[in-house]
PDB file of C-alpha atoms and ligand atoms in Angstrom:
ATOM      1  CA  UNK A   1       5.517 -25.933  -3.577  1.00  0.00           C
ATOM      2  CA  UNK A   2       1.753 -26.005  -4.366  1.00  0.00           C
ATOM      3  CA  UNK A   3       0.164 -27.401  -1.148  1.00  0.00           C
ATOM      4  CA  UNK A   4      -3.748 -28.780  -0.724  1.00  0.00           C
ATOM      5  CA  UNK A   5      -5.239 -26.508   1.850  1.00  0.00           C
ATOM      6  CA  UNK A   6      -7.743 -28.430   2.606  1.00  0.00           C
ATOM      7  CA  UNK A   7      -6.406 -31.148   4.508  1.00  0.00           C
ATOM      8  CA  UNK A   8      -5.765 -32.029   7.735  1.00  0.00           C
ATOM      9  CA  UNK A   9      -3.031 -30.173   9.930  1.00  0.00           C
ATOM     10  CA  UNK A  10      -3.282 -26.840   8.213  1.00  0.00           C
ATOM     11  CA  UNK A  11      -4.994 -24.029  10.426  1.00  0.00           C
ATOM     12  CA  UNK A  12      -5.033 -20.260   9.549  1.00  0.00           C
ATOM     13  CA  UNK A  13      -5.808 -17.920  12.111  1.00  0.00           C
ATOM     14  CA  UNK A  14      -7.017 -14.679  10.780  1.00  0.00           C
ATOM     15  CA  UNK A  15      -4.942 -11.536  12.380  1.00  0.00           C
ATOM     16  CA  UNK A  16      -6.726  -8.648  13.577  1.00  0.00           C
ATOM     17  CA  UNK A  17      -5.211  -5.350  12.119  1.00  0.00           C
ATOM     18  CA  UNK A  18      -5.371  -1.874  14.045  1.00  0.00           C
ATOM     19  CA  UNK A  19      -7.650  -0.816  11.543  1.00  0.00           C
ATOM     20  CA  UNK A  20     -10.788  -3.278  13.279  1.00  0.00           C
ATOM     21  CA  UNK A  21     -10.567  -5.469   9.773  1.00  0.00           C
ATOM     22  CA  UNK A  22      -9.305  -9.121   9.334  1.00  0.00           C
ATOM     23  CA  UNK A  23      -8.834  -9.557   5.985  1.00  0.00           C
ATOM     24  CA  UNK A  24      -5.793 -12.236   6.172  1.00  0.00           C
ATOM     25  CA  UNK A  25      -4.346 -15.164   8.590  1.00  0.00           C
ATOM     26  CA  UNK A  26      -1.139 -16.207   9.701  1.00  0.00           C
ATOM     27  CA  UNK A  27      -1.133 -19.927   8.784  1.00  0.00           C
ATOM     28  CA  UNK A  28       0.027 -23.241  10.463  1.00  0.00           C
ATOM     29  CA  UNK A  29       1.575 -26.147   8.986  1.00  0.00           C
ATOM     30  CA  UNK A  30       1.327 -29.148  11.590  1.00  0.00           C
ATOM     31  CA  UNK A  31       2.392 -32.708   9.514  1.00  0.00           C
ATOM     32  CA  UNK A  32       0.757 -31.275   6.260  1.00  0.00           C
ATOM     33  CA  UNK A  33       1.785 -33.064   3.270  1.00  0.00           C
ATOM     34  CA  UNK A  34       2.700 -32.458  -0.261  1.00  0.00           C
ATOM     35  CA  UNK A  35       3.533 -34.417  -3.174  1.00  0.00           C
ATOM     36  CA  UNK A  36       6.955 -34.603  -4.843  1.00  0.00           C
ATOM     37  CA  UNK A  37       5.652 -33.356  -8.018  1.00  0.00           C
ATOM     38  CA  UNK A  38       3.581 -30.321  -6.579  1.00  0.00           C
ATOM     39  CA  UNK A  39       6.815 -28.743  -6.711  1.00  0.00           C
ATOM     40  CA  UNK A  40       6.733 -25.214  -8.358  1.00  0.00           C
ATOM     41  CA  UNK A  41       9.997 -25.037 -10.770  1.00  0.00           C
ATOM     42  CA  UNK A  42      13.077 -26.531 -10.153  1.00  0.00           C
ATOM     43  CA  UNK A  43      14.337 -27.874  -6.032  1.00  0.00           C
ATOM     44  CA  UNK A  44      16.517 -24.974  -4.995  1.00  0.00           C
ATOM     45  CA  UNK A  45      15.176 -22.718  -6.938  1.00  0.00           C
ATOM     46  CA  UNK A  46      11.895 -21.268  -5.173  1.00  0.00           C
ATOM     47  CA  UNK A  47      13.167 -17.945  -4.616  1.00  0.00           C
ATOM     48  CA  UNK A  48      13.044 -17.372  -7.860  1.00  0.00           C
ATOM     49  CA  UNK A  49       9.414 -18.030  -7.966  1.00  0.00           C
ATOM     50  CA  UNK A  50       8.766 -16.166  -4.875  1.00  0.00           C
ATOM     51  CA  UNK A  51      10.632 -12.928  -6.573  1.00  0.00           C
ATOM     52  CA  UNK A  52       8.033 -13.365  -9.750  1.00  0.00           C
ATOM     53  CA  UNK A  53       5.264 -14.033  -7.257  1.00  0.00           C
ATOM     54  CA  UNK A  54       6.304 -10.444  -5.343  1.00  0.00           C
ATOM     55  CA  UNK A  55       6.555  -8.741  -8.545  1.00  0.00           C
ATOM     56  CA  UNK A  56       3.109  -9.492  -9.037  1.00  0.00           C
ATOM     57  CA  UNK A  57       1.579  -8.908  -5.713  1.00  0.00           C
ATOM     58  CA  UNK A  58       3.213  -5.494  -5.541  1.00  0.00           C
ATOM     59  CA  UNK A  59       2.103  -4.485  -9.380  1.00  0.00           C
ATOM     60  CA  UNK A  60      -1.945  -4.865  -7.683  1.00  0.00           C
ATOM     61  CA  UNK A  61      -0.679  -2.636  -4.971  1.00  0.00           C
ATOM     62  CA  UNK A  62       0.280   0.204  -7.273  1.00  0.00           C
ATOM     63  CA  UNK A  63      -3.265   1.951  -7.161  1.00  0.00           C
ATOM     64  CA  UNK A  64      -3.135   5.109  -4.696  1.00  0.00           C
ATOM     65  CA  UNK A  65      -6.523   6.556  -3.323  1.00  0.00           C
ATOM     66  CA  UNK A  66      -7.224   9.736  -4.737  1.00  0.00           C
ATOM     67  CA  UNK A  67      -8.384   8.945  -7.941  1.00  0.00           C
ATOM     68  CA  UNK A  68     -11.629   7.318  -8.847  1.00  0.00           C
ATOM     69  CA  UNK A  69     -14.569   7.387  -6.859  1.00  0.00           C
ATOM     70  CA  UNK A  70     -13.200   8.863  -3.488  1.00  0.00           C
ATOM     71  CA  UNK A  71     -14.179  12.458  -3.032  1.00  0.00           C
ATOM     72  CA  UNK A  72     -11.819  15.170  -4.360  1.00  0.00           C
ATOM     73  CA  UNK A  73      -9.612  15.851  -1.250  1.00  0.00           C
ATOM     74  CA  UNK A  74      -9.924  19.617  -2.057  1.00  0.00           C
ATOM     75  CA  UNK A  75     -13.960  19.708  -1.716  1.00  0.00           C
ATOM     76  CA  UNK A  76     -13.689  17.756   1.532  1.00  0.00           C
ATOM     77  CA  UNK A  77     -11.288  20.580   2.675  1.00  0.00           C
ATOM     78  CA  UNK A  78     -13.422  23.392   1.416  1.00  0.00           C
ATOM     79  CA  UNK A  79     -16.405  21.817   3.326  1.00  0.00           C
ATOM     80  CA  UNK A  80     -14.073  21.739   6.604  1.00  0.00           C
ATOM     81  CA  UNK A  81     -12.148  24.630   6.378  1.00  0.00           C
ATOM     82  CA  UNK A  82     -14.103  27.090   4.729  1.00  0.00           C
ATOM     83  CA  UNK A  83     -13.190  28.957   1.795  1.00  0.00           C
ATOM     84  CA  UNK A  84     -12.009  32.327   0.960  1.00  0.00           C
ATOM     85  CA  UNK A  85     -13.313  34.808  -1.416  1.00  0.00           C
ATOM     86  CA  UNK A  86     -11.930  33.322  -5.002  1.00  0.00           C
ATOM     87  CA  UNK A  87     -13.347  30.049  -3.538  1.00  0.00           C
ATOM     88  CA  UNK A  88      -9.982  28.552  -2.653  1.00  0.00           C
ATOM     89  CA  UNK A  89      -9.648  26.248   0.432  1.00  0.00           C
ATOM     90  CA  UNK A  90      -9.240  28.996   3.230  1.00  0.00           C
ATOM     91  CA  UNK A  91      -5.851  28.050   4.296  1.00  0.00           C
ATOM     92  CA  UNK A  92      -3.271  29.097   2.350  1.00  0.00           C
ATOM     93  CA  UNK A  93      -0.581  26.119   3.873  1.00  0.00           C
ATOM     94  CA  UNK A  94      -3.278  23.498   3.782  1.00  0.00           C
ATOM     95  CA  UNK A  95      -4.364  24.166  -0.290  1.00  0.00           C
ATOM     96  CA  UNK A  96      -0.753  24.161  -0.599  1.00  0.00           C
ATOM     97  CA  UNK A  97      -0.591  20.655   1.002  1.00  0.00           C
ATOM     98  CA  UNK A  98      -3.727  19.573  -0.546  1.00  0.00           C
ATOM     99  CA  UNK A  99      -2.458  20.710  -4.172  1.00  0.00           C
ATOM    100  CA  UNK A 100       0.368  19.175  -4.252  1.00  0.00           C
ATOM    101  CA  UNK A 101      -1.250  15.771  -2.625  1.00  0.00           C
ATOM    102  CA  UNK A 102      -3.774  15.658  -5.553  1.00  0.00           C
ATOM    103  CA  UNK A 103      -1.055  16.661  -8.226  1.00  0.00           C
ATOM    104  CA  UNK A 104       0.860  13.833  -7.102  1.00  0.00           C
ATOM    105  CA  UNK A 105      -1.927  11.292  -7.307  1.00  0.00           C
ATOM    106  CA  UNK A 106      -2.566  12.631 -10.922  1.00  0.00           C
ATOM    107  CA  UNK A 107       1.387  12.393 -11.868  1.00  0.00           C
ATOM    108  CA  UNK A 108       0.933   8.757 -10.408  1.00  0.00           C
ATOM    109  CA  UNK A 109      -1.970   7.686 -12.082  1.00  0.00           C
ATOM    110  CA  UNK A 110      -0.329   9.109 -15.580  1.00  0.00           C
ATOM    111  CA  UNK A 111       2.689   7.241 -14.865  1.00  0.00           C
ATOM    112  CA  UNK A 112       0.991   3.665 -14.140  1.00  0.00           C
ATOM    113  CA  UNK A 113      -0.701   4.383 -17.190  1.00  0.00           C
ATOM    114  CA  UNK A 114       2.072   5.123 -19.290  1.00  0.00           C
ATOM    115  CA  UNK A 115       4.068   1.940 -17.479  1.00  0.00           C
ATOM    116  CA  UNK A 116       1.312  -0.285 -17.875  1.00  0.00           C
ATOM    117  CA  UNK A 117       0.872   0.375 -21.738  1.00  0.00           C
ATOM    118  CA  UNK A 118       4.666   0.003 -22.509  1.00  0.00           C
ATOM    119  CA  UNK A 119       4.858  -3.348 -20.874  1.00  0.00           C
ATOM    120  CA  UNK A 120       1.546  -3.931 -22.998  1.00  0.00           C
ATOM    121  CA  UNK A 121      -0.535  -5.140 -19.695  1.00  0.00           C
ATOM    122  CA  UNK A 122       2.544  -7.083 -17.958  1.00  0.00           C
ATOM    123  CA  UNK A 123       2.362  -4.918 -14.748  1.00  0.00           C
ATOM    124  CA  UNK A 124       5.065  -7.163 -12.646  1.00  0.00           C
ATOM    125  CA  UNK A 125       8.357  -5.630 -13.931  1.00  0.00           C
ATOM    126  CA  UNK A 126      10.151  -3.922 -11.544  1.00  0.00           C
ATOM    127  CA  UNK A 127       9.433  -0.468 -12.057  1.00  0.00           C
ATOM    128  CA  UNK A 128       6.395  -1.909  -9.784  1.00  0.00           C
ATOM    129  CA  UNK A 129       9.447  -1.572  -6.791  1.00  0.00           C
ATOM    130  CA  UNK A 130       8.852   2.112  -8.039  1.00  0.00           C
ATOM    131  CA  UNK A 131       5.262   2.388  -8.249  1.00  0.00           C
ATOM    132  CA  UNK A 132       4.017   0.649  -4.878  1.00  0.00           C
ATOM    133  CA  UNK A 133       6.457   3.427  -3.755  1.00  0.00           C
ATOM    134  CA  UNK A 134       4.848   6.177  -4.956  1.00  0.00           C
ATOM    135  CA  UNK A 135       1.430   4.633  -4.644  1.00  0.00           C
ATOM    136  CA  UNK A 136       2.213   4.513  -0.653  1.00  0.00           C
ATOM    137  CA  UNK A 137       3.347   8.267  -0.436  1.00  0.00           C
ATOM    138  CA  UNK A 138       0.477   9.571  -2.136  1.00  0.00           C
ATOM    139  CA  UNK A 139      -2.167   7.311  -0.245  1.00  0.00           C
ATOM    140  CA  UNK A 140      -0.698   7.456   3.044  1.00  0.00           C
ATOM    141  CA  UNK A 141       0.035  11.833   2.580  1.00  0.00           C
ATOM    142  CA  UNK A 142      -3.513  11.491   1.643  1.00  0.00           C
ATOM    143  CA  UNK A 143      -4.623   9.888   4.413  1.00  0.00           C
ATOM    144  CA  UNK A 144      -2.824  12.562   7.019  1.00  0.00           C
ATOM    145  CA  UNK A 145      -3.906  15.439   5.262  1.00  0.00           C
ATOM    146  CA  UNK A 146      -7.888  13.904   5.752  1.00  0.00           C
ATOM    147  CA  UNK A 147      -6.992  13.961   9.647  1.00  0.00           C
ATOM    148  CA  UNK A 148      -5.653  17.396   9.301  1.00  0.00           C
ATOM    149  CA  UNK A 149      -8.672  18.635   7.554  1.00  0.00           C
ATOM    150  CA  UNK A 150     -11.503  17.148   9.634  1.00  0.00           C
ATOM    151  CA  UNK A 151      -9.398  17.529  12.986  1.00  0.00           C
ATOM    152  CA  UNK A 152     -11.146  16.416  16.241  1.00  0.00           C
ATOM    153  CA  UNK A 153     -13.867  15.048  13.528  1.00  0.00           C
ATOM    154  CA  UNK A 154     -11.051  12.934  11.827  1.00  0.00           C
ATOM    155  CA  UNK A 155     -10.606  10.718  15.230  1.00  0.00           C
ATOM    156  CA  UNK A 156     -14.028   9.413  15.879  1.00  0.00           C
ATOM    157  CA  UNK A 157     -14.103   5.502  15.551  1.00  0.00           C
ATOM    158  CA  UNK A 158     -17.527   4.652  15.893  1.00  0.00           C
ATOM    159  CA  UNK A 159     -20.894   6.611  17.466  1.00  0.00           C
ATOM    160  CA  UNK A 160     -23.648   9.074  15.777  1.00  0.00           C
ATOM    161  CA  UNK A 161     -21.137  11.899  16.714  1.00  0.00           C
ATOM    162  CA  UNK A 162     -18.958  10.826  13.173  1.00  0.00           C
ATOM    163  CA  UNK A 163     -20.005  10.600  10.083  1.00  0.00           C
ATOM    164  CA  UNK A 164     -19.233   7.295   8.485  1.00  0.00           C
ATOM    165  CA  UNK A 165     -16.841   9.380   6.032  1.00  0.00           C
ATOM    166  CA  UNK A 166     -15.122  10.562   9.075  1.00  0.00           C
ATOM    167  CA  UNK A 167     -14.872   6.938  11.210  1.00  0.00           C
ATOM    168  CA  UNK A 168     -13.737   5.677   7.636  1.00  0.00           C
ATOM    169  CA  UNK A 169     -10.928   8.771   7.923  1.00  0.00           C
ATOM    170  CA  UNK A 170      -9.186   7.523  11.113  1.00  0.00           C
ATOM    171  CA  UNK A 171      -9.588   3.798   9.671  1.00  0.00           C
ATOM    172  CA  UNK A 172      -7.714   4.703   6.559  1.00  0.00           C
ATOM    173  CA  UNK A 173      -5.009   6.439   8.092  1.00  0.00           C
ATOM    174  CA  UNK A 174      -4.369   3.082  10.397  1.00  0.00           C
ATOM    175  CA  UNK A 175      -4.535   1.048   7.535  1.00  0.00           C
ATOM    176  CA  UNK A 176      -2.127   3.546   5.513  1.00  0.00           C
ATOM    177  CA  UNK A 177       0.535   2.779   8.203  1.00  0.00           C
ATOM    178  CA  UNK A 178       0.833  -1.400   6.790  1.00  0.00           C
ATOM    179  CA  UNK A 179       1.143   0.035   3.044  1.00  0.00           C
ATOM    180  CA  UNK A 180       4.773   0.932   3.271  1.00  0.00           C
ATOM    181  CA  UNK A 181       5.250  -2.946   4.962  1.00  0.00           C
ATOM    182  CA  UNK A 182       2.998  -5.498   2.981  1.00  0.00           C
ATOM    183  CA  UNK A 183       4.616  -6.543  -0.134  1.00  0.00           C
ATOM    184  CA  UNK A 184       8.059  -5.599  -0.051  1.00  0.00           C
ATOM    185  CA  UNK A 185       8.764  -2.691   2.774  1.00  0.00           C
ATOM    186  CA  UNK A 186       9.799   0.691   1.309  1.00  0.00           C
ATOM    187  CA  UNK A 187      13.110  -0.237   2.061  1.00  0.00           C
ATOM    188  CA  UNK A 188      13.339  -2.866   0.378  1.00  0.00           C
ATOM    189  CA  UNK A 189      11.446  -1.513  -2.757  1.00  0.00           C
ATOM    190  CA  UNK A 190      14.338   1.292  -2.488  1.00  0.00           C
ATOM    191  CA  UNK A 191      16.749  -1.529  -2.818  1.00  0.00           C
ATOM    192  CA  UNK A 192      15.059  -3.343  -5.545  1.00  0.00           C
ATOM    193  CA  UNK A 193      15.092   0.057  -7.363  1.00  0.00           C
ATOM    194  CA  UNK A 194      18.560   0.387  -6.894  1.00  0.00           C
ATOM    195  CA  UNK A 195      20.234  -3.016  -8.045  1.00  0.00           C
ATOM    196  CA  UNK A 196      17.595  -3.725 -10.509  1.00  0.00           C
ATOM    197  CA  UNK A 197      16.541  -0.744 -12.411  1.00  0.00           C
ATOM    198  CA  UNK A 198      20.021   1.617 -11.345  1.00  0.00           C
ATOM    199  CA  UNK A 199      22.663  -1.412 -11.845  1.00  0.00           C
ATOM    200  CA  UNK A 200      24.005   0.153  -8.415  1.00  0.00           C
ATOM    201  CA  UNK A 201      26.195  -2.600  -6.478  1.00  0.00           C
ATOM    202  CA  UNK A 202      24.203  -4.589  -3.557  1.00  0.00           C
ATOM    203  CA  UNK A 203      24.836  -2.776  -0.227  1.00  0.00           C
ATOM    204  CA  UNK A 204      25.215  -6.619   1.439  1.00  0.00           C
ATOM    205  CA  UNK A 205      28.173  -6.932  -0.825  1.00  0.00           C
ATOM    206  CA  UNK A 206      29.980  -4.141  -0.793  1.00  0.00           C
ATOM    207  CA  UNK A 207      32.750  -2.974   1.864  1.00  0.00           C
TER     208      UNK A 207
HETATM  209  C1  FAD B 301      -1.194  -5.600   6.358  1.00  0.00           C
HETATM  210  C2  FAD B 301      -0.154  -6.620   6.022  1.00  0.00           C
HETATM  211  C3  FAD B 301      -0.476  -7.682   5.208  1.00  0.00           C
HETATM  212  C4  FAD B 301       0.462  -8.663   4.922  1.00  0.00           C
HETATM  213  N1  FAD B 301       0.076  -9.709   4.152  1.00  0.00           N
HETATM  214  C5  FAD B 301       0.926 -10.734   3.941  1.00  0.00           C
HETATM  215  C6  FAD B 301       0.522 -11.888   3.217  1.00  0.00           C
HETATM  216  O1  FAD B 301      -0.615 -11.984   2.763  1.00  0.00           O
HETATM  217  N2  FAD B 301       1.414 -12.888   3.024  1.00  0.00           N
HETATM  218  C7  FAD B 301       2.700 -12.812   3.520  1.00  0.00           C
HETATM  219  O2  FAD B 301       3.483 -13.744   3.331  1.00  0.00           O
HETATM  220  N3  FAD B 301       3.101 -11.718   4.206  1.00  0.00           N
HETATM  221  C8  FAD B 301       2.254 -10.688   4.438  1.00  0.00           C
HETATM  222  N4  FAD B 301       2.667  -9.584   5.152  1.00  0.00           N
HETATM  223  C9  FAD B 301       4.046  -9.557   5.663  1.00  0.00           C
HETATM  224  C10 FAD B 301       4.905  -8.559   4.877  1.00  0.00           C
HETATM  225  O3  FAD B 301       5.236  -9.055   3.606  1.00  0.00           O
HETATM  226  C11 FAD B 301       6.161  -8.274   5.727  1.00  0.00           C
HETATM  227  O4  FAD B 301       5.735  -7.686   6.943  1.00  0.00           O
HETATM  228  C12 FAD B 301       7.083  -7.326   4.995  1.00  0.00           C
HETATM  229  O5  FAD B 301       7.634  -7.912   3.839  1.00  0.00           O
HETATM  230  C13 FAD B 301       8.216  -6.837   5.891  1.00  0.00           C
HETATM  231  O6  FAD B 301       8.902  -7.934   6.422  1.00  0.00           O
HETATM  232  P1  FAD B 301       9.116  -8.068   7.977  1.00  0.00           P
HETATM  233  O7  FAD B 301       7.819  -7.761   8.693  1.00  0.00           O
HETATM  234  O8  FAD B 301       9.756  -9.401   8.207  1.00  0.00           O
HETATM  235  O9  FAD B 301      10.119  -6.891   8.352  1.00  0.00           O
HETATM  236  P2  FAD B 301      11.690  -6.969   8.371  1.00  0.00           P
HETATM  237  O10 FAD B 301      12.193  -7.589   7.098  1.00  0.00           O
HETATM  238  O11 FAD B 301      12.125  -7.548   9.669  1.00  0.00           O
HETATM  239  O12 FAD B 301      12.031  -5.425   8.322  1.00  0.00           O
HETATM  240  C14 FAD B 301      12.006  -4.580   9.484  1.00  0.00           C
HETATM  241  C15 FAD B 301      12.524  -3.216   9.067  1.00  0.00           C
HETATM  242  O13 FAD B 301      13.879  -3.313   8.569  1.00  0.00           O
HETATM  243  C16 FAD B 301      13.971  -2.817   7.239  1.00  0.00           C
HETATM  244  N5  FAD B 301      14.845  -3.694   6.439  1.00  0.00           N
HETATM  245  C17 FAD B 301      14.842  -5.064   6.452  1.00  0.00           C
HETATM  246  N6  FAD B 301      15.778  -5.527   5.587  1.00  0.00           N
HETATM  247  C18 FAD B 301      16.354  -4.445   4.999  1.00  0.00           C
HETATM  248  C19 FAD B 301      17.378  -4.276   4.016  1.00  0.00           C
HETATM  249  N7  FAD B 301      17.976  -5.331   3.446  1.00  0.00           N
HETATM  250  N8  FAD B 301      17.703  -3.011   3.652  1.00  0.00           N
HETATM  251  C20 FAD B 301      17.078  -1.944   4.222  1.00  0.00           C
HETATM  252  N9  FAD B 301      16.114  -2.034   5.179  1.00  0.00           N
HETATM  253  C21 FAD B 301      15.756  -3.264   5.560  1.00  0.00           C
HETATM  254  C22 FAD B 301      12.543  -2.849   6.700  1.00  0.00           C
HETATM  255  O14 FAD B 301      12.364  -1.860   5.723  1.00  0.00           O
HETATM  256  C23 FAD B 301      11.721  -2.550   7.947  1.00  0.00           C
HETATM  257  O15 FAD B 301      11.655  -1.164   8.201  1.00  0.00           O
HETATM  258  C24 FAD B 301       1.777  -8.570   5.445  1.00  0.00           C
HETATM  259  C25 FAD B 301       2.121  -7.469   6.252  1.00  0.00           C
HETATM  260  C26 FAD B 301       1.177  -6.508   6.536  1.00  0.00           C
HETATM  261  C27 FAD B 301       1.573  -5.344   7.422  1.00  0.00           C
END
């Protein structure tokens, strides 16, 4: 149901993430009230809702870092690590890692594109299960490989000894940790994959 926040008895109390930010509450109901008719859909039916709801809140968490206006991982590595005489990132196992981190990211970004345009905009189907998946990997191998790169430099959470790229390195890589959780865990994504999209039987029901 659709419930007036602002009234008496409802108190949210923000949460304070690893990270340092606060961006959400957890959210206390004491006596609050409700009208009969703020009811969303039919009584008995609200999980239905909440699946739609999900579907969308996971199709806005289908963007992975990588892209856009963050720096190229591979010139933050060169500056780091050096690079050899073709101008390659020094390390041979790290360009590996970082290749195939920002060929991911591109495959990703092609493939939300190509999803978004066949369902003409509608973005909560559930090939979002699939997406916010692959979103996650790439963001949160992104987010490792940054530590790995800027080492010792990577772990500084505040001071003039970090840059603010490098404070905001370590703070990413915390924050990476809740994207395989909020929304829908992995798990669960890999079971929405699986009954929805695959037709495979639900593992609750099956002996
Ligand atoms: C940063 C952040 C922001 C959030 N924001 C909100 C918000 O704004 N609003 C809101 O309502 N919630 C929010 N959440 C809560 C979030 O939706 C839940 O934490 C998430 O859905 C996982 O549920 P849970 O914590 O109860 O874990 P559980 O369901 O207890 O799961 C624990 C573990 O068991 C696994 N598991 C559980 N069931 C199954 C299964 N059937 N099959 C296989 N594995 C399973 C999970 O994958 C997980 O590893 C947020 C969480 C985080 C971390």
């Amino acid at each position: 149901m659709l419930i007036d926040m602002h009234q008496p008895g409802i108190e949210p109390r923000p949460i304070s993430l690893i990270s340092g930010a606060s961006p959400f509450c957890e959210t206390f109901f004491t006596d609050a009230v409700a009208p009969k008719d703020a009811v969303l859909g039919k009584i008995n039916e609200g999980w239905s809702v909440g699946k739609r709801l999900l579907q969308h809140e996971r199709a806005s968490q289908t963007g992975a870092a990588g892209g856009g206006k963050v720096t190229p991982l591979q010139d933050i590595a060169k500056k780091y690590v050096g690079t050899d005489e073709q101008g390659r990132i020094a390390d041979g196992e790290l360009r590996l890692k970082v290749n195939r981190n920002v060929m991911d990211a591109r495959v990703h970004g092609l493939t939300l594109a190509r999803a978004m345009a066949e369902s003409k905009g509608n973005g909560a189907t559930n090939a979002a299960s699939v997406l916010k998946n692959s979103a996650t990997h790439v963001a949160q191998t992104r987010a490792e490989l940054l530590l790995e790169i800027m080492g010792h430099q990577g772990l500084g959470w505040e001071g003039e000894a970090f840059s603010n790229e490098e404070q905001e390195a370590v703070k990413s890589w915390l924050w990476g940790k809740a994207m395989s959780i909020y929304g829908g865990s992995a798990e669960i994504q890999n079971n929405i994959i699986s009954k929805r999209i695959l037709g495979l039987p639900d593992s609750t029901h099956s002996t």
